[in-house]
Coordinates of C-alpha atoms in Angstrom, one line a residue:
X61 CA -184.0 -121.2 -50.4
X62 CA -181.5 -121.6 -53.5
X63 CA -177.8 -122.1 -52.4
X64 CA -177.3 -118.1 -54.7
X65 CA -179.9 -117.0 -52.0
X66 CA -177.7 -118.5 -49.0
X67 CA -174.7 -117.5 -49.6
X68 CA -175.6 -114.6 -50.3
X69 CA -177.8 -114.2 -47.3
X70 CA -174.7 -115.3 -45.0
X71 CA -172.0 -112.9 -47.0
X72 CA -174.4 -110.1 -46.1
X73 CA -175.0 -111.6 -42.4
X74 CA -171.2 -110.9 -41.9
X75 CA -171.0 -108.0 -43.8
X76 CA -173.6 -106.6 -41.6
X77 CA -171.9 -107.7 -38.5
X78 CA -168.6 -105.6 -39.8
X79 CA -170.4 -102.7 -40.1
X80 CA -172.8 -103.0 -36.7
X81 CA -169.5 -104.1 -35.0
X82 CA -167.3 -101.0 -35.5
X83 CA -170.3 -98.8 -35.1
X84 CA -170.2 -100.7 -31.2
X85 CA -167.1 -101.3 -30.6
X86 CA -164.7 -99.0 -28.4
X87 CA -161.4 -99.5 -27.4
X88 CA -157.3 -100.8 -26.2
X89 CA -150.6 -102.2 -27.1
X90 CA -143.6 -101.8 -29.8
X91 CA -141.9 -104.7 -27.1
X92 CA -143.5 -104.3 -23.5
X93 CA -141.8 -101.3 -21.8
X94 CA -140.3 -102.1 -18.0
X95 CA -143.0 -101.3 -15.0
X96 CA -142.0 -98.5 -13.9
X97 CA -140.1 -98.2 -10.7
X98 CA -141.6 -96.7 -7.7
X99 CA -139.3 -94.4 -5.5
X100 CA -137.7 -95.8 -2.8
X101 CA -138.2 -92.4 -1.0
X102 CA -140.9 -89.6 -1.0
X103 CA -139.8 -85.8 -0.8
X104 CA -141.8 -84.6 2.2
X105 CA -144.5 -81.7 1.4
X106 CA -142.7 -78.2 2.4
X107 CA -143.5 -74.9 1.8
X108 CA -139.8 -73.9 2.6
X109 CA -137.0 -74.1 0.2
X110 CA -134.7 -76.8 0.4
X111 CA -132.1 -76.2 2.8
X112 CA -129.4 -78.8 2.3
X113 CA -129.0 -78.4 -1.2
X114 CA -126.7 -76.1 -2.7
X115 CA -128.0 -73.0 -4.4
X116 CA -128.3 -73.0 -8.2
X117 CA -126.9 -70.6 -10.0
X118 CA -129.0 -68.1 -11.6
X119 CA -131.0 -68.5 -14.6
X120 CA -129.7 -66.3 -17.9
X121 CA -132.6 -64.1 -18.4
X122 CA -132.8 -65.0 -22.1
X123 CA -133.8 -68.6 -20.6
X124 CA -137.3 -69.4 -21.3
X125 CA -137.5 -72.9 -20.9
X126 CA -136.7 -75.6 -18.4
X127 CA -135.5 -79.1 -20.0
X128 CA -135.7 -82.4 -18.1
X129 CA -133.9 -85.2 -19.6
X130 CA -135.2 -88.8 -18.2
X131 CA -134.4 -92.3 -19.2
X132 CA -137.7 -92.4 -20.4
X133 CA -139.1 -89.2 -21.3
X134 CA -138.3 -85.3 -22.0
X135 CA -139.9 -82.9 -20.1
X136 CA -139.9 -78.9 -21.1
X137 CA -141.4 -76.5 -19.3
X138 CA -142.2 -72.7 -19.5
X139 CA -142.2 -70.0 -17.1
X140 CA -145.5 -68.9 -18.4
X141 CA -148.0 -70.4 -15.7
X142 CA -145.0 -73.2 -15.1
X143 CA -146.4 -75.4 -17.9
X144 CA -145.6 -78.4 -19.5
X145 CA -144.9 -77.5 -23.6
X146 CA -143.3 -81.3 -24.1
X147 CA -144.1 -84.5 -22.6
X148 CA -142.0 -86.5 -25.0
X149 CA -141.5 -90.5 -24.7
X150 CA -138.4 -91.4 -25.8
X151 CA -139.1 -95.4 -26.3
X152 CA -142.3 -94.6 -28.8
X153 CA -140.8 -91.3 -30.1
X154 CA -144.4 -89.3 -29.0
X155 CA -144.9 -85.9 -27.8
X156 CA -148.5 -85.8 -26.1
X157 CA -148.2 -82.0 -26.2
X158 CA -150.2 -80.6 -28.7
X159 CA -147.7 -78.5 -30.9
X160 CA -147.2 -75.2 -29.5
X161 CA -149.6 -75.9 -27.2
X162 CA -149.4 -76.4 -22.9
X163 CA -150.5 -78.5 -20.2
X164 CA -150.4 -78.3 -16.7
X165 CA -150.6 -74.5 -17.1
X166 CA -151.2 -72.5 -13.8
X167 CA -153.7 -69.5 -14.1
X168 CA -155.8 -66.9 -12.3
X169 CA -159.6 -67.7 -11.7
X170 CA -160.2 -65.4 -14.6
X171 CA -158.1 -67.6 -16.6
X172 CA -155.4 -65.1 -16.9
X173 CA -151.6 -66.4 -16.2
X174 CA -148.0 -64.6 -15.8
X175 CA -144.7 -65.3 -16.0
X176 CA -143.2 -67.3 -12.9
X177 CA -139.8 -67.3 -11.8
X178 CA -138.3 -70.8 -11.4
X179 CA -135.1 -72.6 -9.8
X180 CA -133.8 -76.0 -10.7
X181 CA -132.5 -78.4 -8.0
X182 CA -131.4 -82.2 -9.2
X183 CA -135.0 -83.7 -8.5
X184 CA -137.1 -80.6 -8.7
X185 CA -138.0 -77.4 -10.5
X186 CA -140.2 -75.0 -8.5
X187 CA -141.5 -71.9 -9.9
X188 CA -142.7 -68.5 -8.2
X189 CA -144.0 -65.4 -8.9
X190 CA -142.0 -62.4 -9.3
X191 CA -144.5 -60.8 -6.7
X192 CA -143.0 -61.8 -3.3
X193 CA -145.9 -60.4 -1.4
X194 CA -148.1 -63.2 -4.0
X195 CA -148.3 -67.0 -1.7
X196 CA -147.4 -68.8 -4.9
X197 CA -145.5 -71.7 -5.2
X198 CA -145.8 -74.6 -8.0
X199 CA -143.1 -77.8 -7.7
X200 CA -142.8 -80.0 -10.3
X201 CA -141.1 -83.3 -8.1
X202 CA -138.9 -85.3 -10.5
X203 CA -139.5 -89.0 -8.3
X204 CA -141.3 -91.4 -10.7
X205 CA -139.3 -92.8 -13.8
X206 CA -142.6 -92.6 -16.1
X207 CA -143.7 -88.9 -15.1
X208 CA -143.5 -86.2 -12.0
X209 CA -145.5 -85.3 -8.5
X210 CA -146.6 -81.9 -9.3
X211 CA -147.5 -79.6 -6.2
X212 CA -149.2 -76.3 -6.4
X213 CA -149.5 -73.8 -2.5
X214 CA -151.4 -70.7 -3.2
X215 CA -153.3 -68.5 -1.2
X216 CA -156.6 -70.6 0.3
X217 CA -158.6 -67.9 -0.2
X218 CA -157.9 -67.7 -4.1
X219 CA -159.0 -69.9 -6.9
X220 CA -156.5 -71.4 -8.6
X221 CA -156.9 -72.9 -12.2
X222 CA -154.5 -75.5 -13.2
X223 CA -155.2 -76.3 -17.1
X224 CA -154.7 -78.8 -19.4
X225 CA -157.9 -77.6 -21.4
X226 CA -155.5 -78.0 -24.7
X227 CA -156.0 -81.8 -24.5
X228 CA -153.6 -84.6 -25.7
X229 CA -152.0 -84.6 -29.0
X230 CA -152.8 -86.9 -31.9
X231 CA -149.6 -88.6 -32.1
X232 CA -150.8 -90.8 -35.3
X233 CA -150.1 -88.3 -38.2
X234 CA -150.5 -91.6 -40.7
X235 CA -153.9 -92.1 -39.1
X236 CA -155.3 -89.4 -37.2
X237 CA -159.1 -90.2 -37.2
X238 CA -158.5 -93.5 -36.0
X239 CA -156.0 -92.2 -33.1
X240 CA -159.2 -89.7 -32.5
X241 CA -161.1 -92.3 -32.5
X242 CA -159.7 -94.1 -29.4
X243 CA -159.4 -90.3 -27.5
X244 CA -161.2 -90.6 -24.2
X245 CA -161.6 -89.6 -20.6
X246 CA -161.7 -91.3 -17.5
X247 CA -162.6 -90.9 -13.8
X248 CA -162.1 -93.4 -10.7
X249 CA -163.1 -92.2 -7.6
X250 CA -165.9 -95.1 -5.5
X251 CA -166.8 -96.1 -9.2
X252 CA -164.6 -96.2 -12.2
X253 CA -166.1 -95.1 -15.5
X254 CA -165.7 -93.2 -19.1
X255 CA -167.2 -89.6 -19.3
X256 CA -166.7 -88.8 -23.0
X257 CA -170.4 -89.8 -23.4
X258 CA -171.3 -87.0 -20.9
X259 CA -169.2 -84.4 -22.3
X260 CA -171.5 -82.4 -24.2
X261 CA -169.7 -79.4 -24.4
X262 CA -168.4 -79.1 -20.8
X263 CA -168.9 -81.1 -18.4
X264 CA -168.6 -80.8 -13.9
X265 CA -167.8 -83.6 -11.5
X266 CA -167.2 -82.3 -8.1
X267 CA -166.1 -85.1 -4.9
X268 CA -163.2 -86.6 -4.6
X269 CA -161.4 -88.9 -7.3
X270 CA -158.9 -91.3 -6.9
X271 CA -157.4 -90.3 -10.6
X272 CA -158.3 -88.9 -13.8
X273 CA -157.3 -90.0 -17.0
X274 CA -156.9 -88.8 -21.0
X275 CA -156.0 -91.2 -23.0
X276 CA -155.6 -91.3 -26.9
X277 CA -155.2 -94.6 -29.4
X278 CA -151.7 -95.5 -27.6
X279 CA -151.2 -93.0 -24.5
X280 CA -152.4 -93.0 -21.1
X281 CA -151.9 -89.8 -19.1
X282 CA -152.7 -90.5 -15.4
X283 CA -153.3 -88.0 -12.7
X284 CA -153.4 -89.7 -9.3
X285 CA -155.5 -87.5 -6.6
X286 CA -152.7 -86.7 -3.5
X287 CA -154.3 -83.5 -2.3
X288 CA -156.9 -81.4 -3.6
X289 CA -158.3 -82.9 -6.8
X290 CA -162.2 -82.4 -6.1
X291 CA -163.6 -80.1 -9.2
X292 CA -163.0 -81.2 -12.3
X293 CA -164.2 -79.4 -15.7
X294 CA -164.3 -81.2 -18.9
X295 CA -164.1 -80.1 -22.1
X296 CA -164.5 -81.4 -25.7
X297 CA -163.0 -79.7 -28.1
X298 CA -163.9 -79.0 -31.7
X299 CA -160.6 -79.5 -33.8
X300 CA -162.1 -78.2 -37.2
X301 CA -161.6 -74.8 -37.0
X302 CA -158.5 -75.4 -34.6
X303 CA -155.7 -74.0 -36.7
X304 CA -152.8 -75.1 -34.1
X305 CA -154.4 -78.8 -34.3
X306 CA -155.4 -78.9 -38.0
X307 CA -152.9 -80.7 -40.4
X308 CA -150.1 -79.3 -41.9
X309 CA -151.7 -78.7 -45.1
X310 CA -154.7 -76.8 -43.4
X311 CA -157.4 -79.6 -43.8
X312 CA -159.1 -80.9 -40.6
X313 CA -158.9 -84.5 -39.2
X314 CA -159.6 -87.2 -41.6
X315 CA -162.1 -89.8 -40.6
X316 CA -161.6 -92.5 -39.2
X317 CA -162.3 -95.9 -41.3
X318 CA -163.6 -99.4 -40.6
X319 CA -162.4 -101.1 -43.8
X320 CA -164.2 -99.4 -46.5
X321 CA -166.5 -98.0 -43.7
X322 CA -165.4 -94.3 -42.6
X323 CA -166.8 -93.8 -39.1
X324 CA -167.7 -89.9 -39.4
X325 CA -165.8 -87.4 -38.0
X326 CA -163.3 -90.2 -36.4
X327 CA -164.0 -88.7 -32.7
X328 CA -163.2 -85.7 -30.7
X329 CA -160.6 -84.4 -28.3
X330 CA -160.8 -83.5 -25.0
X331 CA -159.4 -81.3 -22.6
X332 CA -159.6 -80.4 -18.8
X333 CA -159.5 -77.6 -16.0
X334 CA -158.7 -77.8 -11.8
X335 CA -160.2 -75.7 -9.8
X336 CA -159.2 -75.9 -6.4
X337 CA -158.1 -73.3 -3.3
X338 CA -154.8 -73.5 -1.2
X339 CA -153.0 -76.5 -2.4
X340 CA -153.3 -79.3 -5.3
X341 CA -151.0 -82.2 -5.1
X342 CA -151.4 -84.8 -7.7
X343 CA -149.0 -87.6 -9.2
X344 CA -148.6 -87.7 -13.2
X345 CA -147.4 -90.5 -15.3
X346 CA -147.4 -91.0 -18.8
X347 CA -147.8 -94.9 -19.9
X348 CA -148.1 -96.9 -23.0
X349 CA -152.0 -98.0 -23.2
X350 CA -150.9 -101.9 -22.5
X351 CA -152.8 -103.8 -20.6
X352 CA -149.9 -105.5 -18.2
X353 CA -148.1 -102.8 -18.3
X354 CA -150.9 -100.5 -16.7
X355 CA -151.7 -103.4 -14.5
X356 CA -148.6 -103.3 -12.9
X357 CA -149.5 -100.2 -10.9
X358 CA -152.4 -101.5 -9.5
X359 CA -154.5 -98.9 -9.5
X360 CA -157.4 -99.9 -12.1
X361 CA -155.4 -97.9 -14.8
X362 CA -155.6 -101.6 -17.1
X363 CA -159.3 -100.9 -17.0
X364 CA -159.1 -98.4 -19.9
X365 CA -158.2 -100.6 -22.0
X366 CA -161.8 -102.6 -21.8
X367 CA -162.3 -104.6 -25.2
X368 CA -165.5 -105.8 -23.7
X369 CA -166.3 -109.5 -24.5
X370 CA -163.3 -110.1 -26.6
X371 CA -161.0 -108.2 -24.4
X372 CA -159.7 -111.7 -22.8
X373 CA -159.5 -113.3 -26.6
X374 CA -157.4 -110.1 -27.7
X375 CA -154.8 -110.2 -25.2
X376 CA -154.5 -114.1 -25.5
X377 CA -153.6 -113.1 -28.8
X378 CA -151.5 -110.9 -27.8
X379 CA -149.8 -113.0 -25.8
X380 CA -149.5 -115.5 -28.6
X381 CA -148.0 -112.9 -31.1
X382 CA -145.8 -111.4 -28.6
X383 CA -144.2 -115.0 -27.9
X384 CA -143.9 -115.7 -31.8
X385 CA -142.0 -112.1 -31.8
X386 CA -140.0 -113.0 -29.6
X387 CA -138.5 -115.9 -31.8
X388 CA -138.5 -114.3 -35.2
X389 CA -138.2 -110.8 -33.9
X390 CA -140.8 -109.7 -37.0
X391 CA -144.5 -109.0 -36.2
X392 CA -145.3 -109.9 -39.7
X393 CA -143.8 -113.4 -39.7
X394 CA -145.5 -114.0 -36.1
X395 CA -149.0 -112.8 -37.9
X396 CA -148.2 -115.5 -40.3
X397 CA -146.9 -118.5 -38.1
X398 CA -150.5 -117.6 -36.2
X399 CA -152.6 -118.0 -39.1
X400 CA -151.3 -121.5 -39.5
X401 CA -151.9 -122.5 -36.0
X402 CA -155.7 -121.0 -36.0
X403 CA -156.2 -123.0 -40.3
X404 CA -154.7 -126.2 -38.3
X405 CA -156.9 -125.7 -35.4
X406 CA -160.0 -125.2 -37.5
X407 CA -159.0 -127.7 -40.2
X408 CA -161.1 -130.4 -39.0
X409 CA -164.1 -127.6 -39.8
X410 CA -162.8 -126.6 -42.5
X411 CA -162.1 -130.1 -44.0
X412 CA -166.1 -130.5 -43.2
X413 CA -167.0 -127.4 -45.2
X414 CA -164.7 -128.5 -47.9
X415 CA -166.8 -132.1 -48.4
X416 CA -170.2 -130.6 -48.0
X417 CA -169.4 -128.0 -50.7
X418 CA -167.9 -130.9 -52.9
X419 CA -171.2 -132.9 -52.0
X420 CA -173.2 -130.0 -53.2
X421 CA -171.2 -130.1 -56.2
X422 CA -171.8 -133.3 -56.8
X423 CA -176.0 -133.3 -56.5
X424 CA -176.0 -130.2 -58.2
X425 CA -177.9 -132.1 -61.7
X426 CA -180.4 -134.0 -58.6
X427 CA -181.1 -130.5 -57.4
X428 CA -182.0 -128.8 -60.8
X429 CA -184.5 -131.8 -61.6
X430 CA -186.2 -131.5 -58.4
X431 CA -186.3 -128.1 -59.2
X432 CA -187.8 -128.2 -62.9
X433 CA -190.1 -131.0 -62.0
X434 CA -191.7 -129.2 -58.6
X435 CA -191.3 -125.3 -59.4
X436 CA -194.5 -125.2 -59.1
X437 CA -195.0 -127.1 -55.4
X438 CA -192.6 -124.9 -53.2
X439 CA -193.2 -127.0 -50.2
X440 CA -192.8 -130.2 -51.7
X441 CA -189.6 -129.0 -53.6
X442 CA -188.5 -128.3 -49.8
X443 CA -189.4 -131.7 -48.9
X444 CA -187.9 -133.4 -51.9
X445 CA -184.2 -131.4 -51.0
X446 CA -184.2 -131.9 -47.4
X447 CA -184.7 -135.8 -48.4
X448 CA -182.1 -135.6 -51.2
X449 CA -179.9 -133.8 -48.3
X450 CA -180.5 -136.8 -45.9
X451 CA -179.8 -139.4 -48.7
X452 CA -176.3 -137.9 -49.7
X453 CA -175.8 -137.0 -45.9
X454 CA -175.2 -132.7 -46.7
X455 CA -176.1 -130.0 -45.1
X456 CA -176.3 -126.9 -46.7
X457 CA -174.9 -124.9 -44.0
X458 CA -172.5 -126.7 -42.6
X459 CA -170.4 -124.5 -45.5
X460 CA -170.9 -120.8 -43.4
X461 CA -170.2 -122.1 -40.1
X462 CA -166.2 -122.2 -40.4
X463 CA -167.0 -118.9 -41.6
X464 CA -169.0 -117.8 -38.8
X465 CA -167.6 -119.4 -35.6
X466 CA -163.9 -117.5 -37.4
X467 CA -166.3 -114.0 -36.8
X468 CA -164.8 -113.9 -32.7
X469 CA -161.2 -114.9 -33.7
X470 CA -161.8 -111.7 -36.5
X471 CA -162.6 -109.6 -34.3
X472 CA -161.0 -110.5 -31.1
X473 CA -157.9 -110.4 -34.0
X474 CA -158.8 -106.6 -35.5
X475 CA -158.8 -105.5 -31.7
X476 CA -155.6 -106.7 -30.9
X477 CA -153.9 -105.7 -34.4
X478 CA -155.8 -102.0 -34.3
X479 CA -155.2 -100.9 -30.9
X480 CA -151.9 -102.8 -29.6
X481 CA -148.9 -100.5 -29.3
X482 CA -146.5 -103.6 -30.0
X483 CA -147.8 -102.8 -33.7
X484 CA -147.3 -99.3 -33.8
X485 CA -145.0 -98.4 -36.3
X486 CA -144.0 -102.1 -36.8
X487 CA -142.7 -103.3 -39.9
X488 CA -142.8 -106.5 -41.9
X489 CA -141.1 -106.6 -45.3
X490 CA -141.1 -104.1 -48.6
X491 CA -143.6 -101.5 -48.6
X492 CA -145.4 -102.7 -45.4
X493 CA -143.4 -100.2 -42.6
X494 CA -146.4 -100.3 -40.0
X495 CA -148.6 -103.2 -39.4
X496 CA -151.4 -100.6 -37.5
X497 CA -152.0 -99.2 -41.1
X498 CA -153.4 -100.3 -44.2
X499 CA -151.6 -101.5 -46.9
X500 CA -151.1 -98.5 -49.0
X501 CA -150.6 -100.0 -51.9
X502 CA -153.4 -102.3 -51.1
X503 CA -151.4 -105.4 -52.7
X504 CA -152.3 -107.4 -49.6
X505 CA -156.4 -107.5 -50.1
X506 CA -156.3 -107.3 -53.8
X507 CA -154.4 -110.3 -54.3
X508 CA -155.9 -111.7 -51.1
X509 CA -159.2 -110.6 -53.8
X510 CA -157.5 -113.2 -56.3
X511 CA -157.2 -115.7 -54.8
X512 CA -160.6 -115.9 -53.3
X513 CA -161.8 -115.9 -57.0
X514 CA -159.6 -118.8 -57.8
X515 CA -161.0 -120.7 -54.5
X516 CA -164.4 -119.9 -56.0
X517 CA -164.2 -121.3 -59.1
X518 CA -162.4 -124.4 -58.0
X519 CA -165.8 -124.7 -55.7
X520 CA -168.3 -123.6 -57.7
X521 CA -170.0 -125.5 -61.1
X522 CA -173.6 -124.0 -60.6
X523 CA -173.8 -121.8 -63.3
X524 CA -176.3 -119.2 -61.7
X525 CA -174.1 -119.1 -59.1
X526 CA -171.5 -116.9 -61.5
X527 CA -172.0 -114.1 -60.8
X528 CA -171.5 -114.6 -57.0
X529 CA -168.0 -115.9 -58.0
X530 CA -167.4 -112.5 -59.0
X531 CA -169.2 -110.3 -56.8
X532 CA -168.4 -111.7 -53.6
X533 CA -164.3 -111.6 -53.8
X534 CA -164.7 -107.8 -55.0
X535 CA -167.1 -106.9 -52.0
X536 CA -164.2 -108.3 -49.5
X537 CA -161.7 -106.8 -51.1
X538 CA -163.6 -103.8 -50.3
X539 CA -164.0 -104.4 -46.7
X540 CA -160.6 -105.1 -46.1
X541 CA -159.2 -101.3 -48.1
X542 CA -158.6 -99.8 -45.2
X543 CA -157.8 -102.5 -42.3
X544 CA -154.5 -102.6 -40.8
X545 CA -152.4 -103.9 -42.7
X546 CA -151.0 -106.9 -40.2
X547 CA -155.4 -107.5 -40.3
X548 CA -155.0 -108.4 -44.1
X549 CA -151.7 -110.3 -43.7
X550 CA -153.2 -113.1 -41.6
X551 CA -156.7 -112.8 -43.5
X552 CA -154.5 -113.2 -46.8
X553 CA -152.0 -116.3 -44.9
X554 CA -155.2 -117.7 -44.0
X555 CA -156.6 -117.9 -47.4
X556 CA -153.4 -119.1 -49.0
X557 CA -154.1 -121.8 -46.9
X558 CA -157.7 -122.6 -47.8
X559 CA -157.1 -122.3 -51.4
X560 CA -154.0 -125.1 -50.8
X561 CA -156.8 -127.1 -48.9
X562 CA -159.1 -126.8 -51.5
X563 CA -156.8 -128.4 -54.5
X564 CA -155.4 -131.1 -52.3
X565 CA -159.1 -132.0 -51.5
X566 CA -160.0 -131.8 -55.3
X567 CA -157.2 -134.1 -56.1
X568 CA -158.6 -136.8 -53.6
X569 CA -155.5 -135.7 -50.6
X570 CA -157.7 -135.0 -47.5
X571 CA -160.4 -138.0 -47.3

């Protein structure tokens, strides 16, 4: 096999691996948000009004929401089925409310609601119905500093539906099919899994859970199981001819995209109902999806985050960047400082591939003889090159395997940079404002395009090997369109260093 024919071969080996890659992969992170503080205390279930609290004073008619201002989030609610129409958090500036939409919504089995009656106390908001003769009460208990204890009493021989069939928002307006992408749904009751795949169109679990999760790219709503949370319907919802969901300018949700690869449709949204009789009691916290910081709670919620094989190499890198952060205080500038600690880790490799492609260089004429005089006797040419190899001490491959032992660290790296909510909306210099996007300019893999061109003519003298010269720079330049930008800030780093590497080594520096 020619050396055209190889590298050719191994630029469409990883080109392939891309593309199989995103097709597989699912997901996982702005500075790590405090754990969030349990109570110290635990209101008592009551069916009876407080009684050492004074009396509120009466609601103006013309009132027809309730605001709840946290240290960490902003919580509206409606009278109409006591719903949640904002679940805004403050530290990542993120309603996961779809707009004009509700959550937590109390209805009739017929999925009918009505307007409740409510009262506010300090730590609680509990609504009623204007029917006195109607067993109806729905609390909202303001105890957790990441989210509310919600408790429902009805009648126990009534169904009760308590909604939030209008799913999570996509929060990611710059990149809504790759928020979509991330959208799942989760159950833990003996087992702990993902039921997106089963969703169909709806979908039933009936038994006890422990919790029940929807997440999206960078939010984690968690609904712990107190009381009552044993039939569960699932829904996945068609956004396209959603006009409350669509985008401003009426179009639907844009694809996600996997450099130049657009993963089709970019994923769905789901939503989910409660059925239950006499009383429902769950806990509800909204969290960051960040590994540590769902660990804290010690209830599995970290598991959402999966990342499969390279979950373990992502948040070592995370670790890594966050501790660079925390020196420069610049996620770009961290990106960079890391792609000079992973080029002086794999310099001795690199250093190898830089001598065997200068060998190659250098037996280039050998090689064409061989090749004139035996063009005719392909097995004896094979035997004549693996001796000229063997002579000159080269292997032809040792050139792609910097390249493809790098394919983890690229990954494991894409992972961390693509799902990590430290990058959200984190800027660098100029015209990059968000690391988690692409460069929309693309500056970064054009010139990182450039440079690769310049590397490969300082490597290359073979002149069938041209056009490969040419081609190859422009197809990774494609790839890397549509990666996050912070993605094609280390990729470009890194190759600023390799093309350094290259004309020290040409000029006789590294020996």
């Amino acid at each position: 096999m020619s050396d055209r024919a190889r590298t050719a071969l191994a630029f469409l080996l990883i080109l392939g691996i891309l593309v199989v890659w995103s097709l597989l992969s699912r997901s996982q992170r702005p500075a790590e948000p405090p754990v969030a503080e349990q109570p110290d205390t635990t209101i008592a279930m009551d069916t009876q009004e407080p009684t050492t609290r004074e009396e509120p004073a009466p609601v103006a008619e013309d009132t027809d929401t309730v605001i709840v201002e946290r240290d960490h989030f902003r919580l509206v609610l409606s009278p109409y089925g006591g719903a949640v129409t904002e679940f805004f958090l403050k530290e990542y500036n993120a309603n996961i409310v779809p707009e004009g939409g509700r959550l937590f919504t109390s209805m009739h089995a017929d999925g009918s609601l009505e307007i409740l009656k409510y009262k506010v106390w300090d730590d609680s908001i509990v609504f009623t119905t204007a029917d006195q003769s109607t067993d109806f009460r729905k609390t909202y208990y303001l105890n957790d500093s990441v989210g509310f204890e919600l408790s429902i009493i009805g009648n126990e021989n009534t169904t009760h539906l308590l909604s939030l069939k209008e799913g999570l928002a996509v929060t990611e307006e710059k990149n809504q099919g790759e928020d979509l992408r991330h959208f799942d749904i989760f159950i833990k009751d003996e087992q702990f899994g993902s039921i997106k795949g089963k969703v169909k169109d709806t979908y039933e679990h009936t038994g006890g859970v422990d919790w029940f999760g929807m997440r999206s790219k960078y939010f984690f709503l968690a609904i712990e199981n107190r009381h009552g949370l044993d039939h569960i319907t699932c829904y996945k919802l068609d956004d396209k001819d959603d006009t409350e969901t669509s985008l401003k300018n009426g179009s639907s949700y844009q694809p996600a995209a996997f450099g130049c690869y657009f993963l089709r449709g970019g994923g769905n949204r789901f939503g989910a109902e409660f059925r239950f009789q006499g009383m429902l009691r769950v806990g509800v916290q909204l969290l960051p999806v960040h590994y540590n910081r769902l660990a804290a709670f010690d209830k599995g919620y970290e598991r959402i985050t999966s990342g499969g094989l390279l979950g373990p190499i992502s948040r070592l890198f995370l670790w890594v960047l966050n501790l660079f952060y925390a020196l420069f205080r610049n996620y770009g500038l961290a990106i960079i400082l890391f792609a000079i600690i992973i080029k002086a880790i794999f310099f001795p490799l690199s250093r190898q591939m830089i001598r065997s492609q200068h060998k190659m260089q250098m037996i280039q004429p050998e090689l064409k003889k061989l090749q004139s005089k035996y063009k005719d006797e392909p097995q004896r040419l094979n035997q004549e090159m693996m001796h000229l190899y063997k002579t000159y001490k080269v292997n032809p491959f040792s050139g792609c395997l910097p390249l493809v032992i790098q394919m983890p660290i690229f990954f494991a790296l894409y992972q961390t940079l693509i799902t990590s909510i430290e990058f959200r909306q984190a800027p660098f210099i100029f015209w990059i404002t968000d690391l988690s996007l692409k460069d929309p300019y693309y500056v970064l893999p054009i010139v990182m395009g450039v440079m690769m061109l310049v590397q490969s003519f300082l490597t290359t003298i073979d002149p069938r090997q041209r056009y490969m010269v040419i081609v190859m720079p422009l197809v990774m330049v494609f790839i890397f369109l549509n990666f996050p930008s912070g993605l094609q800030l280390y990729w470009f780093s890194y190759n600023i260093l390799t093309l350094v590497e290259h004309i020290i080594t040409k000029r006789g520096g590294i020996k």
